[in-house]
Amino acid sequence: MKVEGSTGGEEGATRKVQKRELGNGEANNGVKLRGKRRTRRRVQADSSAGIQRLFMACKKVFKGPGTVPEPAEVDMLQQLLDKMRPEDVGLSTDLLFFKSKSASKGTPRITYTTIYKCNNFSMVMFFLPPRAVIPLHNHPGMTVFSKLLLGSMHIKSYDWIDPTSNGLTQPDKLRLAKKVEDSDFTAPCDTSILYPTTGGNMHTFTAITACAVLDVLGPPYSIEEDRDCTYYQDFPYLHHVLHGETDLTAEQRDKLGWLQEIEMPKDLKMDGIEYLGPPIIDS
């Protein structure tokens, strides 16, 4: 999911995003991040060490566009993320909540904060109130680690049946994909990992409860480097099978779907806030 409006490609998904910097660390939807003064007083050294270790590992693992981390590097980074706690990024478990009024009216707004971003990788947190949806989207040429820190969400993801061909049908311009994940997750849980062509490169998040997820993306989105974000609508396999004719079993059909490229959904509303958690030292 693209965030931040820098000179890279991450401005694409936030053309309509209103960035907000909240000095007191509280987002309009009720998410609270520890402020800088509170961080100095109350965030312990081990919490700061957690995000710093993750940052240093990312600098070693992500070597730039066109590269995929080695299996040993993936395992190392996954183990670090599996151990991440809300307080490691400045979240207070007793203060992270979403105001009932804002969460129950209209399309829930999503809040994000960028912890760090460079040419090789980015670290971003998303805060979703109940019912909020990050639409189905891809991660071209990217390896992404997603760690659910708080709450529960449903994750559905796909990979292309044939990643080397666009495989578009006419006139609907649908492309066949295989379902990789379609499950509920509740924190604490294992880190999810996707790759350029495997692991569920196209995914969608739906918040069951208020939740927070930490994404590490390598490399980040970039329009200039042909890593722009594309959104999709998914359809059941039988949607494009004439008269339901198929030799596949019901179980096999359930693992397939047709994806159609769409514009960024107009009801996708996101607000950026300043990261006020434990600082990262880039030495």
PDB file of N, CA, C and O in Angstrom, residues 7 104 114 125 130 139 214 272 278:
ATOM      1  N   THR A   7       9.264  12.358  -3.739  1.00  0.00           N
ATOM      2  CA  THR A   7       9.579  12.385  -5.158  1.00  0.00           C
ATOM      3  C   THR A   7       9.599  10.990  -5.750  1.00  0.00           C
ATOM      4  O   THR A   7       9.708  10.828  -6.943  1.00  0.00           O
ATOM      5  N   SER A 104     -18.054   4.608  13.344  1.00  0.00           N
ATOM      6  CA  SER A 104     -19.346   4.022  13.003  1.00  0.00           C
ATOM      7  C   SER A 104     -20.063   4.764  11.888  1.00  0.00           C
ATOM      8  O   SER A 104     -21.072   4.284  11.383  1.00  0.00           O
ATOM      9  N   THR A 114       4.895   7.072   8.613  1.00  0.00           N
ATOM     10  CA  THR A 114       6.127   6.544   8.026  1.00  0.00           C
ATOM     11  C   THR A 114       7.241   6.635   9.061  1.00  0.00           C
ATOM     12  O   THR A 114       7.614   7.723   9.498  1.00  0.00           O
ATOM     13  N   MET A 125       3.573   2.213   9.399  1.00  0.00           N
ATOM     14  CA  MET A 125       2.501   1.637  10.202  1.00  0.00           C
ATOM     15  C   MET A 125       1.156   2.144   9.719  1.00  0.00           C
ATOM     16  O   MET A 125       1.007   3.324   9.394  1.00  0.00           O
ATOM     17  N   PRO A 130     -12.404  -0.421  13.018  1.00  0.00           N
ATOM     18  CA  PRO A 130     -13.248  -1.539  12.575  1.00  0.00           C
ATOM     19  C   PRO A 130     -13.933  -1.227  11.248  1.00  0.00           C
ATOM     20  O   PRO A 130     -14.384  -0.122  11.009  1.00  0.00           O
ATOM     21  N   HIS A 139       2.311  -5.201  -5.332  1.00  0.00           N
ATOM     22  CA  HIS A 139       3.622  -4.728  -4.859  1.00  0.00           C
ATOM     23  C   HIS A 139       4.659  -5.121  -5.910  1.00  0.00           C
ATOM     24  O   HIS A 139       5.396  -6.102  -5.731  1.00  0.00           O
ATOM     25  N   LEU A 214       2.373  -3.183  10.970  1.00  0.00           N
ATOM     26  CA  LEU A 214       3.659  -2.622  10.568  1.00  0.00           C
ATOM     27  C   LEU A 214       4.092  -3.285   9.269  1.00  0.00           C
ATOM     28  O   LEU A 214       4.193  -4.512   9.192  1.00  0.00           O
ATOM     29  N   GLY A 272      -2.082  10.960   7.016  1.00  0.00           N
ATOM     30  CA  GLY A 272      -0.726  10.735   7.489  1.00  0.00           C
ATOM     31  C   GLY A 272      -0.449  11.527   8.748  1.00  0.00           C
ATOM     32  O   GLY A 272      -0.879  12.672   8.888  1.00  0.00           O
ATOM     33  N   PRO A 278       9.788   5.589  19.424  1.00  0.00           N
ATOM     34  CA  PRO A 278      11.232   5.551  19.705  1.00  0.00           C
ATOM     35  C   PRO A 278      12.030   5.919  18.448  1.00  0.00           C
ATOM     36  O   PRO A 278      11.755   5.396  17.364  1.00  0.00           O
TER      37      PRO A 278
END
